[in-house]
Coordinates of N, CA and C in Angstrom, one line a residue:
M13 N 150.6 -91.7 -13.9 CA 149.8 -91.4 -12.7 C 148.9 -92.5 -12.7
S14 N 148.4 -92.9 -11.4 CA 147.4 -93.8 -11.2 C 145.9 -92.9 -11.5
I15 N 145.2 -93.7 -11.6 CA 143.6 -93.1 -11.7 C 143.2 -92.4 -10.6
G16 N 143.4 -92.8 -9.3 CA 143.4 -92.2 -8.0 C 143.8 -90.7 -8.3
T17 N 145.1 -90.7 -8.6 CA 146.0 -89.2 -8.6 C 145.1 -88.3 -9.6
V18 N 144.8 -89.0 -10.6 CA 144.2 -88.3 -11.7 C 142.9 -87.5 -11.5
A19 N 142.2 -88.3 -10.5 CA 140.8 -88.2 -10.1 C 141.0 -87.1 -9.3
R20 N 141.9 -87.1 -8.3 CA 142.2 -85.9 -7.3 C 142.8 -84.4 -8.1
K21 N 143.5 -84.6 -9.0 CA 143.9 -83.5 -9.9 C 142.9 -83.0 -10.5
T22 N 141.9 -83.7 -11.1 CA 140.8 -83.1 -12.0 C 139.3 -82.8 -11.3
G23 N 139.5 -83.4 -10.3 CA 138.2 -83.2 -9.4 C 137.0 -84.2 -10.2
L24 N 137.4 -85.2 -10.8 CA 136.3 -85.9 -11.2 C 136.5 -87.3 -10.5
P25 N 135.2 -87.9 -10.7 CA 135.4 -89.3 -9.9 C 135.9 -90.5 -10.7
V26 N 136.6 -91.2 -10.2 CA 137.3 -92.5 -10.7 C 136.3 -93.2 -11.7
K27 N 134.9 -93.4 -11.1 CA 134.1 -93.9 -12.2 C 134.0 -93.1 -13.8
V28 N 133.7 -91.8 -13.5 CA 133.7 -90.9 -14.7 C 135.0 -91.2 -15.7
I29 N 136.2 -91.0 -14.9 CA 137.3 -91.4 -15.5 C 137.2 -92.6 -16.6
R30 N 137.0 -93.7 -15.9 CA 137.1 -94.9 -16.3 C 135.9 -95.1 -17.4
H31 N 134.7 -94.3 -17.2 CA 133.8 -94.5 -18.4 C 134.5 -93.6 -19.3
W32 N 134.7 -92.6 -19.5 CA 135.3 -91.7 -20.4 C 136.4 -92.4 -21.2
S33 N 137.0 -93.1 -20.5 CA 138.5 -94.0 -20.7 C 138.0 -95.2 -21.8
D34 N 136.8 -95.8 -21.5 CA 136.2 -96.8 -22.2 C 135.3 -96.3 -23.3
L35 N 135.2 -95.0 -23.5 CA 134.4 -94.6 -24.4 C 135.5 -93.9 -25.4
G36 N 136.7 -94.0 -25.1 CA 137.6 -93.4 -25.9 C 137.8 -91.7 -25.7
V37 N 137.2 -91.3 -25.0 CA 137.3 -89.4 -24.7 C 138.5 -89.3 -24.1
V38 N 139.1 -90.0 -23.1 CA 140.5 -89.8 -22.9 C 141.0 -91.1 -22.3
P39 N 141.8 -91.9 -23.4 CA 142.2 -93.1 -23.3 C 143.4 -92.8 -22.2
P40 N 144.0 -94.1 -21.5 CA 144.8 -94.0 -20.7 C 146.1 -94.0 -21.6
A41 N 147.3 -93.5 -21.0 CA 148.8 -93.4 -21.9 C 149.0 -95.0 -21.6
G42 N 148.8 -95.7 -20.8 CA 149.1 -97.1 -20.9 C 148.5 -98.0 -19.7
R43 N 148.9 -99.0 -19.5 CA 148.3 -99.9 -18.4 C 150.0 -100.4 -17.7
T44 N 149.7 -100.5 -16.4 CA 150.5 -101.3 -15.4 C 150.4 -103.0 -15.9
T45 N 151.5 -103.7 -15.4 CA 151.7 -105.0 -15.5 C 150.4 -105.6 -15.1
A46 N 149.9 -105.1 -14.1 CA 148.7 -105.7 -13.5 C 147.4 -105.4 -14.1
G47 N 147.5 -104.4 -14.8 CA 146.4 -104.1 -16.1 C 145.5 -102.7 -15.6
Y48 N 146.4 -102.1 -14.6 CA 145.6 -100.7 -13.9 C 146.1 -99.6 -15.0
R49 N 145.0 -98.8 -15.1 CA 145.1 -97.7 -16.2 C 146.4 -96.5 -15.5
C50 N 147.0 -96.4 -16.6 CA 148.1 -95.2 -16.2 C 147.6 -93.7 -16.6
Y51 N 148.1 -92.8 -16.7 CA 147.5 -91.3 -17.1 C 148.9 -90.6 -17.0
D52 N 149.0 -89.8 -18.1 CA 150.3 -88.8 -18.0 C 149.6 -87.5 -18.1
A53 N 150.6 -86.3 -18.1 CA 150.1 -85.1 -17.9 C 149.2 -84.7 -19.0
A54 N 149.2 -85.1 -20.1 CA 148.7 -84.7 -21.4 C 147.1 -85.4 -21.2
A55 N 146.8 -86.4 -20.6 CA 145.8 -87.1 -20.4 C 144.8 -86.3 -19.3
V56 N 145.7 -85.8 -18.3 CA 145.2 -85.0 -17.2 C 144.6 -83.6 -17.7
A57 N 145.4 -82.9 -18.8 CA 144.8 -81.9 -19.5 C 143.8 -82.3 -20.3
R58 N 143.9 -83.1 -21.0 CA 142.5 -83.7 -21.8 C 141.5 -84.0 -20.9
L59 N 141.5 -84.5 -19.8 CA 140.3 -84.6 -18.7 C 139.9 -83.2 -18.3
Q60 N 140.6 -82.4 -17.9 CA 140.3 -81.1 -17.6 C 139.7 -80.3 -18.6
L61 N 139.9 -80.4 -19.7 CA 139.3 -79.8 -20.8 C 138.0 -80.5 -21.1
A62 N 137.8 -81.8 -21.3 CA 136.7 -82.4 -21.1 C 135.7 -82.3 -20.2
R63 N 136.1 -82.0 -18.8 CA 135.1 -81.4 -17.8 C 134.5 -80.3 -18.1
T64 N 135.4 -79.4 -18.4 CA 135.0 -77.8 -18.7 C 133.9 -78.1 -19.9
L65 N 134.4 -78.7 -20.9 CA 133.1 -78.8 -22.0 C 132.1 -79.4 -21.3
R66 N 132.0 -80.1 -20.7 CA 130.8 -81.2 -20.0 C 129.9 -80.0 -19.4
D67 N 130.9 -79.2 -18.4 CA 130.3 -78.1 -17.7 C 129.4 -77.1 -18.4
L68 N 130.0 -77.1 -19.7 CA 129.5 -76.0 -20.7 C 128.2 -76.6 -21.1
G69 N 127.8 -77.7 -20.6 CA 126.6 -78.7 -21.4 C 126.9 -79.3 -22.6
M70 N 128.0 -79.6 -23.1 CA 128.3 -80.3 -24.2 C 128.4 -81.6 -23.8
G71 N 127.7 -82.6 -24.9 CA 127.6 -84.3 -24.5 C 128.8 -84.8 -24.9
L72 N 128.9 -86.0 -24.4 CA 130.3 -86.8 -24.9 C 130.6 -86.9 -26.0
G73 N 129.8 -87.0 -26.9 CA 130.0 -87.2 -28.4 C 130.7 -85.8 -28.9
G74 N 130.3 -84.9 -28.5 CA 130.9 -83.5 -29.0 C 132.2 -83.4 -28.2
I75 N 132.2 -83.6 -27.1 CA 133.6 -83.5 -26.2 C 134.6 -84.4 -27.1
R76 N 134.1 -85.6 -27.3 CA 135.0 -86.5 -28.1 C 135.6 -85.8 -29.3
A77 N 134.7 -85.3 -30.0 CA 135.0 -84.9 -31.6 C 136.0 -83.6 -31.3
A78 N 135.5 -82.7 -30.3 CA 136.2 -81.5 -30.1 C 137.7 -81.9 -29.8
L79 N 137.9 -83.0 -28.9 CA 139.2 -83.2 -28.4 C 139.9 -83.7 -29.5
D80 N 139.3 -84.8 -30.2 CA 139.9 -85.6 -31.4 C 140.5 -84.4 -32.7
R81 N 139.9 -83.4 -32.7 CA 140.4 -82.3 -33.8 C 140.4 -80.8 -32.9
E82 N 141.5 -81.0 -32.4 CA 142.0 -79.6 -31.6 C 141.9 -78.4 -32.5
D83 N 141.8 -78.5 -33.7 CA 141.9 -77.3 -34.9 C 140.4 -76.9 -34.6
G84 N 139.6 -77.6 -34.4 CA 138.0 -77.3 -34.7 C 137.6 -77.1 -32.9
L85 N 138.7 -77.1 -31.9 CA 138.0 -76.5 -30.8 C 137.8 -75.2 -30.5
A86 N 138.4 -74.4 -31.1 CA 138.1 -72.6 -31.2 C 136.7 -72.5 -31.8
E87 N 136.4 -73.2 -32.8 CA 134.9 -73.3 -33.2 C 133.9 -73.8 -32.4
V88 N 134.2 -74.8 -31.5 CA 133.3 -75.3 -30.6 C 133.2 -74.3 -29.5
A89 N 134.5 -73.8 -28.8 CA 134.3 -73.0 -27.9 C 133.5 -71.6 -28.3
A90 N 133.7 -71.2 -29.4 CA 133.1 -70.1 -29.9 C 131.4 -70.3 -29.9
A91 N 131.2 -71.5 -30.4 CA 129.6 -71.6 -30.4 C 129.1 -71.9 -28.8
H92 N 129.9 -72.2 -28.0 CA 129.4 -72.3 -26.8 C 129.6 -71.0 -25.8
V93 N 130.8 -70.2 -26.3 CA 130.6 -68.9 -25.8 C 129.1 -68.0 -26.0
E94 N 128.8 -68.3 -27.7 CA 127.4 -67.6 -27.8 C 126.2 -68.2 -27.2
A95 N 126.5 -69.3 -26.9 CA 125.2 -70.2 -26.2 C 125.2 -69.4 -24.8
L96 N 126.2 -69.6 -24.1 CA 126.2 -69.0 -23.1 C 125.9 -67.5 -22.7
E97 N 126.1 -66.7 -23.7 CA 125.9 -65.2 -23.8 C 124.3 -64.9 -23.9
A98 N 123.6 -66.0 -24.8 CA 122.3 -66.0 -24.7 C 121.5 -66.4 -23.7
Q99 N 122.0 -67.6 -22.9 CA 121.5 -67.9 -21.7 C 121.7 -67.0 -20.5
I100 N 122.8 -66.2 -20.7 CA 122.9 -65.1 -19.8 C 121.7 -63.9 -19.9
R101 N 121.7 -63.6 -21.0 CA 120.5 -62.6 -21.4 C 119.4 -63.1 -20.9
R102 N 118.9 -64.2 -21.2 CA 117.6 -65.0 -20.6 C 117.5 -64.8 -19.1
L103 N 118.9 -65.2 -18.5 CA 118.6 -65.1 -17.0 C 118.4 -63.7 -16.6
R104 N 119.1 -62.8 -17.3 CA 119.1 -61.4 -16.8 C 117.7 -60.8 -17.1
T105 N 117.1 -61.3 -17.8 CA 115.7 -60.7 -18.1 C 115.0 -61.4 -17.2
H106 N 114.9 -62.7 -16.8 CA 114.3 -63.6 -15.8 C 114.3 -62.8 -14.3
Q107 N 115.7 -62.4 -14.2 CA 116.0 -61.6 -12.8 C 115.2 -60.3 -12.9
A108 N 115.2 -59.8 -13.9 CA 114.8 -58.3 -13.8 C 113.3 -58.4 -13.5
V109 N 112.6 -59.5 -14.2 CA 111.2 -59.5 -14.1 C 110.8 -59.9 -12.5
L110 N 111.6 -60.9 -12.2 CA 111.5 -61.4 -10.7 C 111.7 -59.9 -9.6
R111 N 112.6 -59.3 -10.0 CA 113.1 -58.1 -9.2 C 111.7 -57.4 -9.0
T112 N 111.2 -57.0 -10.3 CA 110.2 -56.2 -10.4 C 108.7 -56.7 -9.8
V113 N 108.8 -57.9 -9.8 CA 107.3 -58.4 -9.2 C 107.8 -58.4 -7.6
T114 N 108.9 -58.5 -7.2 CA 109.4 -58.4 -5.8 C 109.1 -57.0 -5.2
H115 N 109.5 -56.1 -5.9 CA 109.6 -54.7 -5.5 C 108.0 -54.4 -5.3
R116 N 107.3 -54.6 -6.4 CA 105.8 -54.3 -6.5 C 105.1 -55.1 -5.3
T117 N 105.4 -56.5 -5.2 CA 104.7 -57.0 -4.1 C 104.9 -56.3 -2.5
T118 N 106.3 -56.1 -2.5 CA 106.7 -55.8 -1.2 C 106.2 -54.3 -0.9
R119 N 106.3 -53.5 -2.0 CA 105.5 -52.1 -1.9 C 104.1 -52.1 -1.6
G120 N 103.5 -52.9 -2.3 CA 101.9 -53.2 -2.0 C 101.6 -53.8 -0.6
R121 N 102.2 -54.6 -0.2 CA 102.2 -55.4 1.2 C 102.4 -54.1 2.2
A122 N 103.3 -53.2 1.9 CA 103.8 -52.1 3.2 C 102.6 -51.3 3.2
R123 N 101.9 -50.9 2.2 CA 100.7 -50.1 2.2 C 99.8 -50.6 2.6
S124 N 99.4 -51.8 2.3 CA 98.1 -52.5 2.8 C 98.4 -52.7 4.2
H125 N 99.3 -52.9 4.8 CA 99.3 -53.3 6.3 C 99.8 -52.2 7.1
D126 N 99.8 -51.0 6.6 CA 100.2 -49.6 7.2 C 99.0 -49.3 8.2
P127 N 99.1 -49.4 9.6 CA 98.1 -48.8 10.2 C 97.7 -47.4 10.3
C128 N 98.6 -46.6 10.0 CA 98.6 -45.3 9.8 C 97.8 -44.9 8.6
R129 N 97.8 -45.6 7.9 CA 97.1 -45.3 6.6 C 95.4 -45.4 6.7
P130 N 94.7 -44.6 6.1 CA 93.6 -44.6 6.1 C 93.2 -45.6 5.1
H131 N 92.0 -46.4 5.3 CA 91.7 -47.6 4.5 C 90.8 -47.1 3.3
V132 N 91.1 -47.0 2.1 CA 90.3 -46.6 0.9 C 89.4 -47.6 0.4
T133 N 88.0 -47.2 0.0 CA 87.3 -48.1 -0.5 C 87.0 -47.7 -1.7

């Protein structure tokens, strides 16, 4: 299939697919007589996995290494799961702090602007 078709199937820009192809991350299955790149279903699956790994924060070197040794892919995935879980924990802590600040600020504003409440000095 053409690079344009692959781009539509994977959601990746043609430019990214060409770049990754040039770097050997996902080489084309072949070329047409005019020199255009052709991709097969295996290449599409490889591109989709590469995109997922990139979305998880992996660099191109790590993606290429993971794709080149599928047996190590489980280890790579496990390491990323751990990193994501740690990031989720940090984000939940940030969320809790911000909710507390928002709650206190909102509650404090409600008291200070209450015209029926006597002003205490």
